[in-house]
């Protein structure tokens, strides 16, 4: 038997590296240019609705394209998370300077959702395997769930505008309850986006627990509020705003759970 010495191992390793470099050389310039263009576009982009991580040329490498779809969806997720927090801040402070920013970002989230979806549709028409198709299908659902979080944030802002117009405010008890469920809902969304970004199963499981807590709060606070309405401790106009907000918060946590479950399924 012939034993392989260190010199032969070194020669084999060097030969492999040279061969690999030779094969990749014709493509290296193209890959570098695409990467540079995407990076520069990301730094220069002033319009939040503009795609940063996606370029038609990277569709030739589906694995890379899918990874970048995920990055773009995560970016959209953080936009939706920030807008959700801002809408809740508006609800609790009634600071009308926040309204324009909320509605503007919601429009950008909608545009980004359409652009990402169109890109993934094109990607599906390329030569991708079944596993890649399954991943893209999951991402279709995820991008829609994130867009819905944005819609509910806008709804909360509109309810707040209604409260300002009608000159109504939550009672001290109602405000405490609303603050509690808002905090839990924010945590759900944050953990869902972190789970998506890092494929973090622990964060995804935290979302599942948090969503169950939000559901319980929504049912309990709704029942209490209806009881206050029945006892005339709260006026009908305020009651409508309170119950409508509860509904939006509960649905946000539902969509956060959907995002988290998509991460757990791809484990």
mmCIF file with all atom_site columns, C-alpha atoms in Angstrom, residues 19-120:
data_model
loop_
_atom_site.group_PDB
_atom_site.id
_atom_site.type_symbol
_atom_site.label_atom_id
_atom_site.label_alt_id
_atom_site.label_comp_id
_atom_site.label_asym_id
_atom_site.label_entity_id
_atom_site.label_seq_id
_atom_site.pdbx_PDB_ins_code
_atom_site.Cartn_x
_atom_site.Cartn_y
_atom_site.Cartn_z
_atom_site.occupancy
_atom_site.B_iso_or_equiv
_atom_site.pdbx_formal_charge
_atom_site.auth_seq_id
_atom_site.auth_comp_id
_atom_site.auth_asym_id
_atom_site.auth_atom_id
_atom_site.pdbx_PDB_model_num
ATOM 1   C CA . UNK A 1 19  ? -8.814  24.351 -10.435 1.00 0.00 ? 19  UNK A CA 1
ATOM 2   C CA . UNK A 1 20  ? -11.624 25.925 -8.418  1.00 0.00 ? 20  UNK A CA 1
ATOM 3   C CA . UNK A 1 21  ? -10.266 29.410 -9.094  1.00 0.00 ? 21  UNK A CA 1
ATOM 4   C CA . UNK A 1 22  ? -9.944  28.711 -12.835 1.00 0.00 ? 22  UNK A CA 1
ATOM 5   C CA . UNK A 1 23  ? -13.552 27.471 -13.028 1.00 0.00 ? 23  UNK A CA 1
ATOM 6   C CA . UNK A 1 24  ? -14.976 30.410 -11.089 1.00 0.00 ? 24  UNK A CA 1
ATOM 7   C CA . UNK A 1 25  ? -12.807 33.107 -12.720 1.00 0.00 ? 25  UNK A CA 1
ATOM 8   C CA . UNK A 1 26  ? -15.096 33.799 -15.725 1.00 0.00 ? 26  UNK A CA 1
ATOM 9   C CA . UNK A 1 27  ? -18.009 34.436 -13.323 1.00 0.00 ? 27  UNK A CA 1
ATOM 10  C CA . UNK A 1 28  ? -16.172 36.292 -10.573 1.00 0.00 ? 28  UNK A CA 1
ATOM 11  C CA . UNK A 1 29  ? -16.332 39.695 -12.244 1.00 0.00 ? 29  UNK A CA 1
ATOM 12  C CA . UNK A 1 30  ? -20.067 39.406 -12.840 1.00 0.00 ? 30  UNK A CA 1
ATOM 13  C CA . UNK A 1 31  ? -20.784 38.270 -9.256  1.00 0.00 ? 31  UNK A CA 1
ATOM 14  C CA . UNK A 1 32  ? -18.650 41.069 -7.793  1.00 0.00 ? 32  UNK A CA 1
ATOM 15  C CA . UNK A 1 33  ? -20.372 43.692 -9.960  1.00 0.00 ? 33  UNK A CA 1
ATOM 16  C CA . UNK A 1 34  ? -23.849 42.460 -9.019  1.00 0.00 ? 34  UNK A CA 1
ATOM 17  C CA . UNK A 1 35  ? -22.923 42.369 -5.319  1.00 0.00 ? 35  UNK A CA 1
ATOM 18  C CA . UNK A 1 36  ? -21.446 45.879 -5.521  1.00 0.00 ? 36  UNK A CA 1
ATOM 19  C CA . UNK A 1 37  ? -24.490 47.217 -7.367  1.00 0.00 ? 37  UNK A CA 1
ATOM 20  C CA . UNK A 1 38  ? -26.890 45.750 -4.818  1.00 0.00 ? 38  UNK A CA 1
ATOM 21  C CA . UNK A 1 39  ? -24.794 47.086 -1.908  1.00 0.00 ? 39  UNK A CA 1
ATOM 22  C CA . UNK A 1 40  ? -24.571 50.584 -3.426  1.00 0.00 ? 40  UNK A CA 1
ATOM 23  C CA . UNK A 1 41  ? -28.273 50.582 -4.218  1.00 0.00 ? 41  UNK A CA 1
ATOM 24  C CA . UNK A 1 42  ? -28.965 49.691 -0.592  1.00 0.00 ? 42  UNK A CA 1
ATOM 25  C CA . UNK A 1 43  ? -26.869 52.609 0.671   1.00 0.00 ? 43  UNK A CA 1
ATOM 26  C CA . UNK A 1 44  ? -28.295 55.079 -1.818  1.00 0.00 ? 44  UNK A CA 1
ATOM 27  C CA . UNK A 1 45  ? -31.959 54.085 -1.631  1.00 0.00 ? 45  UNK A CA 1
ATOM 28  C CA . UNK A 1 46  ? -34.064 56.865 -0.190  1.00 0.00 ? 46  UNK A CA 1
ATOM 29  C CA . UNK A 1 47  ? -37.377 55.289 -1.191  1.00 0.00 ? 47  UNK A CA 1
ATOM 30  C CA . UNK A 1 48  ? -38.239 52.530 1.286   1.00 0.00 ? 48  UNK A CA 1
ATOM 31  C CA . UNK A 1 49  ? -40.341 50.797 -1.378  1.00 0.00 ? 49  UNK A CA 1
ATOM 32  C CA . UNK A 1 50  ? -37.321 50.223 -3.663  1.00 0.00 ? 50  UNK A CA 1
ATOM 33  C CA . UNK A 1 51  ? -35.877 46.717 -3.735  1.00 0.00 ? 51  UNK A CA 1
ATOM 34  C CA . UNK A 1 52  ? -32.411 46.610 -2.197  1.00 0.00 ? 52  UNK A CA 1
ATOM 35  C CA . UNK A 1 53  ? -31.372 42.949 -2.203  1.00 0.00 ? 53  UNK A CA 1
ATOM 36  C CA . UNK A 1 54  ? -32.974 41.704 -5.418  1.00 0.00 ? 54  UNK A CA 1
ATOM 37  C CA . UNK A 1 55  ? -31.687 41.800 -8.994  1.00 0.00 ? 55  UNK A CA 1
ATOM 38  C CA . UNK A 1 56  ? -32.946 39.811 -11.997 1.00 0.00 ? 56  UNK A CA 1
ATOM 39  C CA . UNK A 1 57  ? -29.431 38.601 -12.822 1.00 0.00 ? 57  UNK A CA 1
ATOM 40  C CA . UNK A 1 58  ? -29.095 36.614 -9.606  1.00 0.00 ? 58  UNK A CA 1
ATOM 41  C CA . UNK A 1 59  ? -32.068 34.465 -10.639 1.00 0.00 ? 59  UNK A CA 1
ATOM 42  C CA . UNK A 1 60  ? -29.512 32.345 -12.499 1.00 0.00 ? 60  UNK A CA 1
ATOM 43  C CA . UNK A 1 61  ? -28.413 31.190 -9.034  1.00 0.00 ? 61  UNK A CA 1
ATOM 44  C CA . UNK A 1 62  ? -31.749 30.306 -7.339  1.00 0.00 ? 62  UNK A CA 1
ATOM 45  C CA . UNK A 1 63  ? -30.229 29.544 -3.927  1.00 0.00 ? 63  UNK A CA 1
ATOM 46  C CA . UNK A 1 64  ? -28.675 33.021 -3.818  1.00 0.00 ? 64  UNK A CA 1
ATOM 47  C CA . UNK A 1 65  ? -31.884 34.618 -5.155  1.00 0.00 ? 65  UNK A CA 1
ATOM 48  C CA . UNK A 1 66  ? -34.037 32.906 -2.500  1.00 0.00 ? 66  UNK A CA 1
ATOM 49  C CA . UNK A 1 67  ? -31.653 34.002 0.261   1.00 0.00 ? 67  UNK A CA 1
ATOM 50  C CA . UNK A 1 68  ? -31.934 37.571 -0.989  1.00 0.00 ? 68  UNK A CA 1
ATOM 51  C CA . UNK A 1 69  ? -35.736 37.317 -1.170  1.00 0.00 ? 69  UNK A CA 1
ATOM 52  C CA . UNK A 1 70  ? -35.646 36.415 2.510   1.00 0.00 ? 70  UNK A CA 1
ATOM 53  C CA . UNK A 1 71  ? -33.402 39.412 3.263   1.00 0.00 ? 71  UNK A CA 1
ATOM 54  C CA . UNK A 1 72  ? -35.814 41.715 1.452   1.00 0.00 ? 72  UNK A CA 1
ATOM 55  C CA . UNK A 1 73  ? -38.808 40.243 3.300   1.00 0.00 ? 73  UNK A CA 1
ATOM 56  C CA . UNK A 1 74  ? -37.002 40.686 6.631   1.00 0.00 ? 74  UNK A CA 1
ATOM 57  C CA . UNK A 1 75  ? -36.347 44.333 5.731   1.00 0.00 ? 75  UNK A CA 1
ATOM 58  C CA . UNK A 1 76  ? -40.055 44.715 4.967   1.00 0.00 ? 76  UNK A CA 1
ATOM 59  C CA . UNK A 1 77  ? -40.771 42.996 8.291   1.00 0.00 ? 77  UNK A CA 1
ATOM 60  C CA . UNK A 1 78  ? -38.792 45.563 10.242  1.00 0.00 ? 78  UNK A CA 1
ATOM 61  C CA . UNK A 1 79  ? -40.628 48.347 8.387   1.00 0.00 ? 79  UNK A CA 1
ATOM 62  C CA . UNK A 1 80  ? -43.961 46.808 9.409   1.00 0.00 ? 80  UNK A CA 1
ATOM 63  C CA . UNK A 1 81  ? -42.711 46.336 12.990  1.00 0.00 ? 81  UNK A CA 1
ATOM 64  C CA . UNK A 1 82  ? -41.610 49.980 13.230  1.00 0.00 ? 82  UNK A CA 1
ATOM 65  C CA . UNK A 1 83  ? -44.929 51.179 11.824  1.00 0.00 ? 83  UNK A CA 1
ATOM 66  C CA . UNK A 1 84  ? -46.868 48.978 14.223  1.00 0.00 ? 84  UNK A CA 1
ATOM 67  C CA . UNK A 1 85  ? -44.972 50.475 17.172  1.00 0.00 ? 85  UNK A CA 1
ATOM 68  C CA . UNK A 1 86  ? -45.556 53.977 15.794  1.00 0.00 ? 86  UNK A CA 1
ATOM 69  C CA . UNK A 1 87  ? -49.303 53.379 15.396  1.00 0.00 ? 87  UNK A CA 1
ATOM 70  C CA . UNK A 1 88  ? -49.512 52.200 19.010  1.00 0.00 ? 88  UNK A CA 1
ATOM 71  C CA . UNK A 1 89  ? -47.501 55.231 20.140  1.00 0.00 ? 89  UNK A CA 1
ATOM 72  C CA . UNK A 1 90  ? -50.010 57.405 18.256  1.00 0.00 ? 90  UNK A CA 1
ATOM 73  C CA . UNK A 1 91  ? -52.899 55.558 19.928  1.00 0.00 ? 91  UNK A CA 1
ATOM 74  C CA . UNK A 1 92  ? -51.511 56.157 23.408  1.00 0.00 ? 92  UNK A CA 1
ATOM 75  C CA . UNK A 1 93  ? -50.196 59.741 22.947  1.00 0.00 ? 93  UNK A CA 1
ATOM 76  C CA . UNK A 1 94  ? -52.575 61.165 20.278  1.00 0.00 ? 94  UNK A CA 1
ATOM 77  C CA . UNK A 1 95  ? -49.529 62.920 18.768  1.00 0.00 ? 95  UNK A CA 1
ATOM 78  C CA . UNK A 1 96  ? -50.839 63.815 15.310  1.00 0.00 ? 96  UNK A CA 1
ATOM 79  C CA . UNK A 1 97  ? -47.357 64.518 13.941  1.00 0.00 ? 97  UNK A CA 1
ATOM 80  C CA . UNK A 1 98  ? -46.938 60.724 13.647  1.00 0.00 ? 98  UNK A CA 1
ATOM 81  C CA . UNK A 1 99  ? -49.922 60.187 11.329  1.00 0.00 ? 99  UNK A CA 1
ATOM 82  C CA . UNK A 1 100 ? -48.330 61.208 8.031   1.00 0.00 ? 100 UNK A CA 1
ATOM 83  C CA . UNK A 1 101 ? -45.307 58.991 8.668   1.00 0.00 ? 101 UNK A CA 1
ATOM 84  C CA . UNK A 1 102 ? -47.540 55.977 9.469   1.00 0.00 ? 102 UNK A CA 1
ATOM 85  C CA . UNK A 1 103 ? -49.586 56.298 6.271   1.00 0.00 ? 103 UNK A CA 1
ATOM 86  C CA . UNK A 1 104 ? -46.535 56.999 4.098   1.00 0.00 ? 104 UNK A CA 1
ATOM 87  C CA . UNK A 1 105 ? -44.686 53.927 5.390   1.00 0.00 ? 105 UNK A CA 1
ATOM 88  C CA . UNK A 1 106 ? -47.781 51.768 4.951   1.00 0.00 ? 106 UNK A CA 1
ATOM 89  C CA . UNK A 1 107 ? -47.869 52.732 1.259   1.00 0.00 ? 107 UNK A CA 1
ATOM 90  C CA . UNK A 1 108 ? -44.185 51.813 0.966   1.00 0.00 ? 108 UNK A CA 1
ATOM 91  C CA . UNK A 1 109 ? -44.833 48.451 2.634   1.00 0.00 ? 109 UNK A CA 1
ATOM 92  C CA . UNK A 1 110 ? -47.603 47.767 0.102   1.00 0.00 ? 110 UNK A CA 1
ATOM 93  C CA . UNK A 1 111 ? -45.335 48.683 -2.821  1.00 0.00 ? 111 UNK A CA 1
ATOM 94  C CA . UNK A 1 112 ? -42.526 46.546 -1.475  1.00 0.00 ? 112 UNK A CA 1
ATOM 95  C CA . UNK A 1 113 ? -44.871 43.589 -1.008  1.00 0.00 ? 113 UNK A CA 1
ATOM 96  C CA . UNK A 1 114 ? -45.954 43.818 -4.660  1.00 0.00 ? 114 UNK A CA 1
ATOM 97  C CA . UNK A 1 115 ? -42.357 44.134 -5.902  1.00 0.00 ? 115 UNK A CA 1
ATOM 98  C CA . UNK A 1 116 ? -41.130 41.151 -3.840  1.00 0.00 ? 116 UNK A CA 1
ATOM 99  C CA . UNK A 1 117 ? -44.105 39.047 -4.921  1.00 0.00 ? 117 UNK A CA 1
ATOM 100 C CA . UNK A 1 118 ? -43.530 39.855 -8.607  1.00 0.00 ? 118 UNK A CA 1
ATOM 101 C CA . UNK A 1 119 ? -39.856 38.927 -8.241  1.00 0.00 ? 119 UNK A CA 1
ATOM 102 C CA . UNK A 1 120 ? -40.715 35.579 -6.644  1.00 0.00 ? 120 UNK A CA 1
#
